[in-house]
XYZ file of N, CA and C in Angstrom:
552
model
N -99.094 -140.175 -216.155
C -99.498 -140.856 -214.953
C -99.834 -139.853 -213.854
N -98.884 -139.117 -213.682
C -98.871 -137.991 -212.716
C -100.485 -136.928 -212.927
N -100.591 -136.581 -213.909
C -101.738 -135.912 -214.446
C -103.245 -136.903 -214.104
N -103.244 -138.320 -214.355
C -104.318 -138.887 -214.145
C -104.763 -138.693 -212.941
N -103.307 -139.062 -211.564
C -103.778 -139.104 -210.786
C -104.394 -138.114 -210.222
N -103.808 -136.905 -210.549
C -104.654 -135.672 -210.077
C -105.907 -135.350 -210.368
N -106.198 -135.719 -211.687
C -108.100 -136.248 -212.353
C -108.438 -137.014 -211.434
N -108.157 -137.955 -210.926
C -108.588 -138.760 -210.127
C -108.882 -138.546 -208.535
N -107.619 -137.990 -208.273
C -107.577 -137.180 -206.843
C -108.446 -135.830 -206.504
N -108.780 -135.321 -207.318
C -109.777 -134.706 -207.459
C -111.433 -134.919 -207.640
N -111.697 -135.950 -208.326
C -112.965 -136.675 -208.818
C -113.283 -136.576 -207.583
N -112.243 -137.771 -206.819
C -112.769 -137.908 -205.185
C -112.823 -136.889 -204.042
N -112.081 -136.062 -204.347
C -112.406 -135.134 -203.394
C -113.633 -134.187 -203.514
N -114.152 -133.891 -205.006
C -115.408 -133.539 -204.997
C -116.286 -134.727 -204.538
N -115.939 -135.494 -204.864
C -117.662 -136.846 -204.040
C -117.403 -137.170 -202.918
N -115.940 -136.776 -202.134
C -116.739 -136.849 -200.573
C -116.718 -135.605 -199.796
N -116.409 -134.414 -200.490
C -117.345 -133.247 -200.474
C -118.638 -133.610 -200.260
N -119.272 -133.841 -201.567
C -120.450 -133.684 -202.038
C -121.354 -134.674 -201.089
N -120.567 -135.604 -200.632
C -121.182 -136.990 -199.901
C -121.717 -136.032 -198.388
N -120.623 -135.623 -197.973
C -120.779 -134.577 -196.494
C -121.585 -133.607 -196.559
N -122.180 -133.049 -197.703
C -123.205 -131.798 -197.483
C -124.389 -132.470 -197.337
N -124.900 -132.867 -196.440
C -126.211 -133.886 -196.837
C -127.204 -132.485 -195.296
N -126.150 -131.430 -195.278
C -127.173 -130.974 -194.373
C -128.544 -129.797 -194.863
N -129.330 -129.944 -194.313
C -130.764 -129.226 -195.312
C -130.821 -128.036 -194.707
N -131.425 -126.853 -195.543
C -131.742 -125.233 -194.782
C -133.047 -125.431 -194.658
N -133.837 -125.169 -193.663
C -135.315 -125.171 -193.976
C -135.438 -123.452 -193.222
N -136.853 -123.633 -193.379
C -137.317 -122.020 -193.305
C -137.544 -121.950 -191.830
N -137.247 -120.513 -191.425
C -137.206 -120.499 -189.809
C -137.932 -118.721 -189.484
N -138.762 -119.506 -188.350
C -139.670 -118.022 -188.464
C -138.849 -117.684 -186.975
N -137.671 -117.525 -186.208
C -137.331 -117.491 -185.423
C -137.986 -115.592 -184.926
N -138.152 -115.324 -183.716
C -138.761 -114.648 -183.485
C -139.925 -113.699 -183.617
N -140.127 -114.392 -184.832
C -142.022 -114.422 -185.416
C -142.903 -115.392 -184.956
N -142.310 -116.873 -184.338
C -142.930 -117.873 -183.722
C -143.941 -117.247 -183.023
N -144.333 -116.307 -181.941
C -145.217 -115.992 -181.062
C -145.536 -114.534 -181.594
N -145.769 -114.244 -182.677
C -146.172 -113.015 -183.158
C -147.729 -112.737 -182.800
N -148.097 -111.686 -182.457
C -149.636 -111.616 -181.842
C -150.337 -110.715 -183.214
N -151.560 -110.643 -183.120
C -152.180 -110.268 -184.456
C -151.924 -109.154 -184.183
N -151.907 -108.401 -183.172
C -151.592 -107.049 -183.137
C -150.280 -106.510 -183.432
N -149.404 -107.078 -183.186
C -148.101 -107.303 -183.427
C -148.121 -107.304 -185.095
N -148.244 -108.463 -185.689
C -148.606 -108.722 -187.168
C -149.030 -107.401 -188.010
N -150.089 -107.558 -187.105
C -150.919 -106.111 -188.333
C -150.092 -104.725 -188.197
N -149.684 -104.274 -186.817
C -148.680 -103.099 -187.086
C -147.225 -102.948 -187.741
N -147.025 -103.988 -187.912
C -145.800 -104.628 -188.823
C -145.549 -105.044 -190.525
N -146.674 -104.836 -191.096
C -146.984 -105.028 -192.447
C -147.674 -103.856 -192.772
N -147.383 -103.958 -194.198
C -147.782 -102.578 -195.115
C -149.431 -102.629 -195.265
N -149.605 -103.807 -195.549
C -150.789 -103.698 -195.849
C -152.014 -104.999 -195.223
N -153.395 -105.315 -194.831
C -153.576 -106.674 -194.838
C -155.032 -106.453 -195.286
N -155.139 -107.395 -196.177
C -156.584 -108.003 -197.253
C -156.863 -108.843 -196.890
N -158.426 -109.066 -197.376
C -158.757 -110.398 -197.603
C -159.319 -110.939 -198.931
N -158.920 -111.583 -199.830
C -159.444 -111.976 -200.741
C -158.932 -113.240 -201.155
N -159.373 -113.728 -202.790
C -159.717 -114.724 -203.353
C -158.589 -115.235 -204.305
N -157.491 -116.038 -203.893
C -156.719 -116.186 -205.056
C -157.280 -116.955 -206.351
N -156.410 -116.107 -207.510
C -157.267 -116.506 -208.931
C -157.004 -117.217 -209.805
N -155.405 -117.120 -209.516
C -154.658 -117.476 -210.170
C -152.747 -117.507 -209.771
N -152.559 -118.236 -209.977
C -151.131 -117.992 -210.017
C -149.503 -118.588 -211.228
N -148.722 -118.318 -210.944
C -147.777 -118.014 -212.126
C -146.295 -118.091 -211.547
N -145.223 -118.680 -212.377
C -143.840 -118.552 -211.844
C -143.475 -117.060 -211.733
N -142.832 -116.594 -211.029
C -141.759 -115.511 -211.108
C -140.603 -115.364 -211.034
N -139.643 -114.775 -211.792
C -138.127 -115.072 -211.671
C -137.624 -113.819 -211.767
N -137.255 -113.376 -209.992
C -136.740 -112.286 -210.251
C -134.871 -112.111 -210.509
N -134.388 -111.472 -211.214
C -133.336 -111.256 -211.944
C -132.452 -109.991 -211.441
N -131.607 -110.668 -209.874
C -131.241 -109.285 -208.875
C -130.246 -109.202 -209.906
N -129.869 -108.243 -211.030
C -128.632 -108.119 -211.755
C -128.135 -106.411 -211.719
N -129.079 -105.621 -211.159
C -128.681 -104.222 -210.872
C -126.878 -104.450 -210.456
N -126.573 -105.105 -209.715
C -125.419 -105.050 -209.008
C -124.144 -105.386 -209.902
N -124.754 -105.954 -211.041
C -124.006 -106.486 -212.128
C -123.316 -105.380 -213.434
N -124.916 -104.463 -213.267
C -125.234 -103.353 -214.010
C -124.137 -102.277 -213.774
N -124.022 -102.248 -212.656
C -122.937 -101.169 -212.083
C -121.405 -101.682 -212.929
N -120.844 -102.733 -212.756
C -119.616 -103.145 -212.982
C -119.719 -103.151 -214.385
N -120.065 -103.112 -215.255
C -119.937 -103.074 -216.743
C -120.570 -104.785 -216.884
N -120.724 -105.691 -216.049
C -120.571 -106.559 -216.629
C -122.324 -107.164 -216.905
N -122.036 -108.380 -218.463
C -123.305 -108.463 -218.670
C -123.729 -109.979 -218.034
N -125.112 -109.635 -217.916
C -125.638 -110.997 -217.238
C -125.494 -112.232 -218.328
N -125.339 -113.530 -217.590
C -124.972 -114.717 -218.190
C -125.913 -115.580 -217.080
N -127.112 -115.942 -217.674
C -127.359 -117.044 -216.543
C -127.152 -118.070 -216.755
N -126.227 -118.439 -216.928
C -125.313 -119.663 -217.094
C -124.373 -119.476 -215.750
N -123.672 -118.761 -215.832
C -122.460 -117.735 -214.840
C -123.159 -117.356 -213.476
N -124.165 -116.738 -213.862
C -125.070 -116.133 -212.762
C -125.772 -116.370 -212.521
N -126.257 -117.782 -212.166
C -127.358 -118.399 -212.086
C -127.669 -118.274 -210.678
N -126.775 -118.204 -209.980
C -127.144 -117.361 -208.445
C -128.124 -116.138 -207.910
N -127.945 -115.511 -208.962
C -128.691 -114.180 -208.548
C -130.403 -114.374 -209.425
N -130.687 -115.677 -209.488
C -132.046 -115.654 -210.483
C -132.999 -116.307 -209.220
N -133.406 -115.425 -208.895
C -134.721 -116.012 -208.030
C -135.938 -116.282 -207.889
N -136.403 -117.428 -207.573
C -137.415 -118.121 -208.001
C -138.263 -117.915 -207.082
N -139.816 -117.586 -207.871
C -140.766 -116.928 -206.544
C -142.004 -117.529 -207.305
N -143.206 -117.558 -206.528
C -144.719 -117.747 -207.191
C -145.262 -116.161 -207.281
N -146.018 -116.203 -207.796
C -147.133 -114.669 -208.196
C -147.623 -115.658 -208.284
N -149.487 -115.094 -207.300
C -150.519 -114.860 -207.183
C -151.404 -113.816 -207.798
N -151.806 -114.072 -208.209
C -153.445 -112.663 -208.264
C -153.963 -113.124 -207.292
N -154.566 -111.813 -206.664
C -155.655 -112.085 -205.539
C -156.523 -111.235 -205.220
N -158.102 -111.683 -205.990
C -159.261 -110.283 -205.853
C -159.753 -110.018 -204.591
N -158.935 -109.045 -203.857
C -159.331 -108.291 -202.932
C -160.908 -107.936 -202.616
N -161.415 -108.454 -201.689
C -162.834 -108.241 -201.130
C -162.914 -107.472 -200.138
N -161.640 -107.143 -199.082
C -161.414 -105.960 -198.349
C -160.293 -105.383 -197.900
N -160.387 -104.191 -197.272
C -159.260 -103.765 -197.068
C -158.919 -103.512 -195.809
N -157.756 -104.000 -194.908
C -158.039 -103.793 -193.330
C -157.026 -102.530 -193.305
N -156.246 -102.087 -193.915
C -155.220 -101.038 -193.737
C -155.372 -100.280 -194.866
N -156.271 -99.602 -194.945
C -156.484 -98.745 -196.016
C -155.946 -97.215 -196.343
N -154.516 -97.131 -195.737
C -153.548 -96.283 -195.988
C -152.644 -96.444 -197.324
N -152.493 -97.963 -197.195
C -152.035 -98.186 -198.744
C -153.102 -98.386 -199.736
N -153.526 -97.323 -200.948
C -153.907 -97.720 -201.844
C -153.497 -98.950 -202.982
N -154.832 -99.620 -202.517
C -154.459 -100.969 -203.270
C -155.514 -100.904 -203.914
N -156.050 -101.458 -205.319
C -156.764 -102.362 -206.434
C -157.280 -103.205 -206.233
N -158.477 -103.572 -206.550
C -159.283 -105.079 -206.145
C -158.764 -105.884 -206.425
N -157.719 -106.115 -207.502
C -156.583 -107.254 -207.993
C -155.543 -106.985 -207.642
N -155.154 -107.847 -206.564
C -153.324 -107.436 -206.640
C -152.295 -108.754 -206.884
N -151.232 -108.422 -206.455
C -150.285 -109.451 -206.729
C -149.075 -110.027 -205.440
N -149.547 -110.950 -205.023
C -149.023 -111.879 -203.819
C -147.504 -112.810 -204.442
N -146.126 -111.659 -203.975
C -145.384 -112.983 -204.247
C -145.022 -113.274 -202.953
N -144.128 -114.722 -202.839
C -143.776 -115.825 -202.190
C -142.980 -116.821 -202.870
N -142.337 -117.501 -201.671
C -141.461 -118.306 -202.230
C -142.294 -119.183 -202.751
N -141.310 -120.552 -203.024
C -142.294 -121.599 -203.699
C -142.359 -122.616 -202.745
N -142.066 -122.597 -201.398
C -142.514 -123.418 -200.355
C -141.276 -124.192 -200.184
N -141.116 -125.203 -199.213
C -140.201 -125.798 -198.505
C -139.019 -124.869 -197.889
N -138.132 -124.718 -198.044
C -137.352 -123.700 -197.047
C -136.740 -122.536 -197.330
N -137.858 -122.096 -198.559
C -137.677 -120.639 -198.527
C -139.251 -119.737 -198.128
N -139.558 -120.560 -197.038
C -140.613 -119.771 -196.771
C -141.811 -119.498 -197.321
N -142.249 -119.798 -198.394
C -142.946 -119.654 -199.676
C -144.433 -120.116 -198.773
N -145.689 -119.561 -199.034
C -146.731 -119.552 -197.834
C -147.891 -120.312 -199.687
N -148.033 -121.406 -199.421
C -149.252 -121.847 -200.505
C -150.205 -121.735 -201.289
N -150.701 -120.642 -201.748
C -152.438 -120.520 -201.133
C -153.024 -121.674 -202.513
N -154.034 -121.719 -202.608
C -154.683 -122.637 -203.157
C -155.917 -121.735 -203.902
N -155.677 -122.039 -205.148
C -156.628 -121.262 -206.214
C -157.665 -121.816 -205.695
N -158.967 -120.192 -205.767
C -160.277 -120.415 -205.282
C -161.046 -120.177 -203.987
N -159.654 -120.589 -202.890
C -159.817 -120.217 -201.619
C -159.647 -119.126 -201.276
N -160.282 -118.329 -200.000
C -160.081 -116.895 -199.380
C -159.271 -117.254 -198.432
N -158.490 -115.980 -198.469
C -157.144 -115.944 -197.521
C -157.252 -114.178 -196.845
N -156.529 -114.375 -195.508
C -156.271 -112.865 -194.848
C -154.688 -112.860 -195.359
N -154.640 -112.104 -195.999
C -152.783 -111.425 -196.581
C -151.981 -110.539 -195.518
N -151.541 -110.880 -194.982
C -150.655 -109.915 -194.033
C -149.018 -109.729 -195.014
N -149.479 -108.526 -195.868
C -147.953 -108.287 -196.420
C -147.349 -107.268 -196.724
N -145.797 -107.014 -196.517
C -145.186 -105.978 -197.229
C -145.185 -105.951 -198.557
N -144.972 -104.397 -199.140
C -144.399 -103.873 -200.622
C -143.000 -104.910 -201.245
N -143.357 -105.003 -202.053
C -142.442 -105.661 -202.824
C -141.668 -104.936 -203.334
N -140.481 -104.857 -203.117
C -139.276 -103.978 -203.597
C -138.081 -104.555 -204.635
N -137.635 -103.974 -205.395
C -136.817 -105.082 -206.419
C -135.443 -103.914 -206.507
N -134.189 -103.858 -206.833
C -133.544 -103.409 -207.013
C -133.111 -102.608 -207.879
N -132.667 -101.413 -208.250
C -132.713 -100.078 -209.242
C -131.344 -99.923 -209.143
N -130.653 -99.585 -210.583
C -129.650 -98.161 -210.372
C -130.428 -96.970 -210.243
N -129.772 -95.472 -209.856
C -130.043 -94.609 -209.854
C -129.091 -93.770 -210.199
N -129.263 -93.262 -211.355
C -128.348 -92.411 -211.794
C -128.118 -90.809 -211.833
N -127.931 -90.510 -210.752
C -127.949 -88.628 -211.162
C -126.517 -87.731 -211.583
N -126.918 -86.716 -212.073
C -125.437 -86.217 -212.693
C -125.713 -84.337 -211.888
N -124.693 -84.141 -211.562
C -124.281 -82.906 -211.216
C -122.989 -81.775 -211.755
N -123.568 -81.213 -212.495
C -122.382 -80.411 -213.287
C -121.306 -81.465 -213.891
N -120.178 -81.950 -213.669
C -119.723 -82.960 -213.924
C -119.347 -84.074 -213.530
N -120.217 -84.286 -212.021
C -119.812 -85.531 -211.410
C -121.448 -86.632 -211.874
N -120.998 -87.690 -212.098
C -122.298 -88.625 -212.059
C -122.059 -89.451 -211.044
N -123.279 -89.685 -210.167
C -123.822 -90.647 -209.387
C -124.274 -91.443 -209.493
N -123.708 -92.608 -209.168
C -124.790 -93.957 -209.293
C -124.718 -94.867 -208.045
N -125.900 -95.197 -207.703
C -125.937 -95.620 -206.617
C -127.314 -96.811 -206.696
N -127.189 -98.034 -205.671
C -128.207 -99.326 -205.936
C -129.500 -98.819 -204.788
N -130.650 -98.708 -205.527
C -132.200 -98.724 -204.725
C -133.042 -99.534 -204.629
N -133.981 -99.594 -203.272
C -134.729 -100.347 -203.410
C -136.049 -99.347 -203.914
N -136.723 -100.373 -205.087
C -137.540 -99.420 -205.564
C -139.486 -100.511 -205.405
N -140.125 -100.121 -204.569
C -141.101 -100.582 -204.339
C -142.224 -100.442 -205.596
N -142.787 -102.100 -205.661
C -143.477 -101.961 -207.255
C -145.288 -101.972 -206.901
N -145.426 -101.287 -207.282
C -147.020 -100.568 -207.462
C -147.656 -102.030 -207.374
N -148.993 -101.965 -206.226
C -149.542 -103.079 -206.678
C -149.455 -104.767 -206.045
N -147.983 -104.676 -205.617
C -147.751 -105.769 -205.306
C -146.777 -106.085 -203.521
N -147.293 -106.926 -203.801
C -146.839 -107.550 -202.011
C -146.197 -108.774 -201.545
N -145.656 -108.978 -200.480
C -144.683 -110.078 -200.783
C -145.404 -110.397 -199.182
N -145.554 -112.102 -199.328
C -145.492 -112.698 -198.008
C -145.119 -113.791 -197.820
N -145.522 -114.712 -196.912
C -144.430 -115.764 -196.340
C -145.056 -116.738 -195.178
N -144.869 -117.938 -195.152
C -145.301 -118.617 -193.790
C -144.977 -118.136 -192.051
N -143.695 -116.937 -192.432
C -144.047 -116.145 -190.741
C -144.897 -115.160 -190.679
N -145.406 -114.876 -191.496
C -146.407 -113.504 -191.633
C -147.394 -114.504 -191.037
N -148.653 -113.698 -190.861
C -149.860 -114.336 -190.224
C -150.752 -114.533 -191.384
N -150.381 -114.608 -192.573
C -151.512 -114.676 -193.702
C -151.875 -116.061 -193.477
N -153.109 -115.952 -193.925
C -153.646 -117.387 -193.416
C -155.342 -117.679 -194.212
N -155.717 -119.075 -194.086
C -157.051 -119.076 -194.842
C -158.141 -118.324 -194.099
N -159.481 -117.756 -194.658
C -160.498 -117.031 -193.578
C -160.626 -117.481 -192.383
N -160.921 -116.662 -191.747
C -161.576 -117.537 -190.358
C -162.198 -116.584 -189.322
N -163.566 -116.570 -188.964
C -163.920 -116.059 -188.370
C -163.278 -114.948 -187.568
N -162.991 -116.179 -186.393
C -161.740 -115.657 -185.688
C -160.903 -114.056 -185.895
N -160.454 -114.358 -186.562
C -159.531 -113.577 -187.492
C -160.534 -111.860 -187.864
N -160.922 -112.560 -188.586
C -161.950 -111.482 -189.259
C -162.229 -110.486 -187.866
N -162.527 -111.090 -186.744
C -163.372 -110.057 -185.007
C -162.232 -109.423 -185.272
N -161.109 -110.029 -184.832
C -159.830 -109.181 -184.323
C -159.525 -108.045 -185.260
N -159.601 -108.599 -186.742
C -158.863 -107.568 -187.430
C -160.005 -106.509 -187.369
N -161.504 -106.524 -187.388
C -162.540 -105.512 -187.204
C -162.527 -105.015 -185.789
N -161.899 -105.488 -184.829
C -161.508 -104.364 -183.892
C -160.568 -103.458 -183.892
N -159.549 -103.949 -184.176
C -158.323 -103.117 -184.464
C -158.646 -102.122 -185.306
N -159.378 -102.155 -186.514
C -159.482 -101.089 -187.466
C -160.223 -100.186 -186.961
């Protein structure tokens, strides 16, 4: 008897838990709200304009941190650290910051929209990309006579760029196009 009730006393305390979380995260561009293009463009690695071609799930797999402790990934267990992103291709038609060598094809990730920020684009359409390097997480292992080092990096991946609904990426537009050809 004693045992049920605690199955029981429990059941309910997870469902009016569960009843009370009814509150939502949405995405917040808090002090990017009034970002000026000039502002924008000196603030990102890189900004294009081109043609998305295509796009694709991505699931990045932060488990470096896991790597360190001996222990092995379970995404069952660790289903926390699996993050869900879109990849884009996007054939680059120009280049407004041409310090970063970039490829006429590159690769646009982003969330997948609603409140992780995730910015849309729509196969076919031209877009201005205002984005940083995409960086993913590394061990690094060095050894010195007999001590070894290991330590967690961010290691930026060739090629690719990450943006977002506070960035200023956005569909063509005239507009757009003057400003960024003055600045350059």
């Amino acid at each position: 008897m004693k045992n049920s009730f605690g199955k029981i006393f429990s059941i309910l305390t997870c469902m009016l838990l569960l009843s009370a979380a009814t509150e939502s995260f949405a995405c917040t561009c808090v002090g990017k709200d009034k970002l000026s293009m000039e502002k924008g463009y000196s603030s990102v690695d890189a900004v294009v304009k081109g043609t998305a071609i295509s796009v694709s799930d991505y699931n990045y797999y932060d488990t470096a941190g896991l790597s360190l402790t001996g222990l092995k990934f379970d995404p069952k267990v660790y289903s926390y650290m699996i993050r869900k992103y879109k990849a884009y291709r996007i054939a680059v038609t120009k280049k407004f910051k041409p310090e970063l060598l970039l490829p006429d094809t590159i690769t646009v990730i982003t969330g997948q929209g609603g409140g992780d920020c995730g910015f849309e684009f729509e196969i076919g359409k031209e877009y201005i990309v205002y984005g940083d390097k995409w960086t993913e997480r590394e061990i690094e292992v060095s050894k010195r006579k007999r001590r070894t080092k290991i330590k967690l990096k961010e290691v930026a991946r060739e090629n690719v760029l990450r943006t977002d609904i506070c960035s200023l990426t956005q569909e063509v537009n005239v507009t757009e196009l003057k400003k960024l050809e003055s600045i350059k």
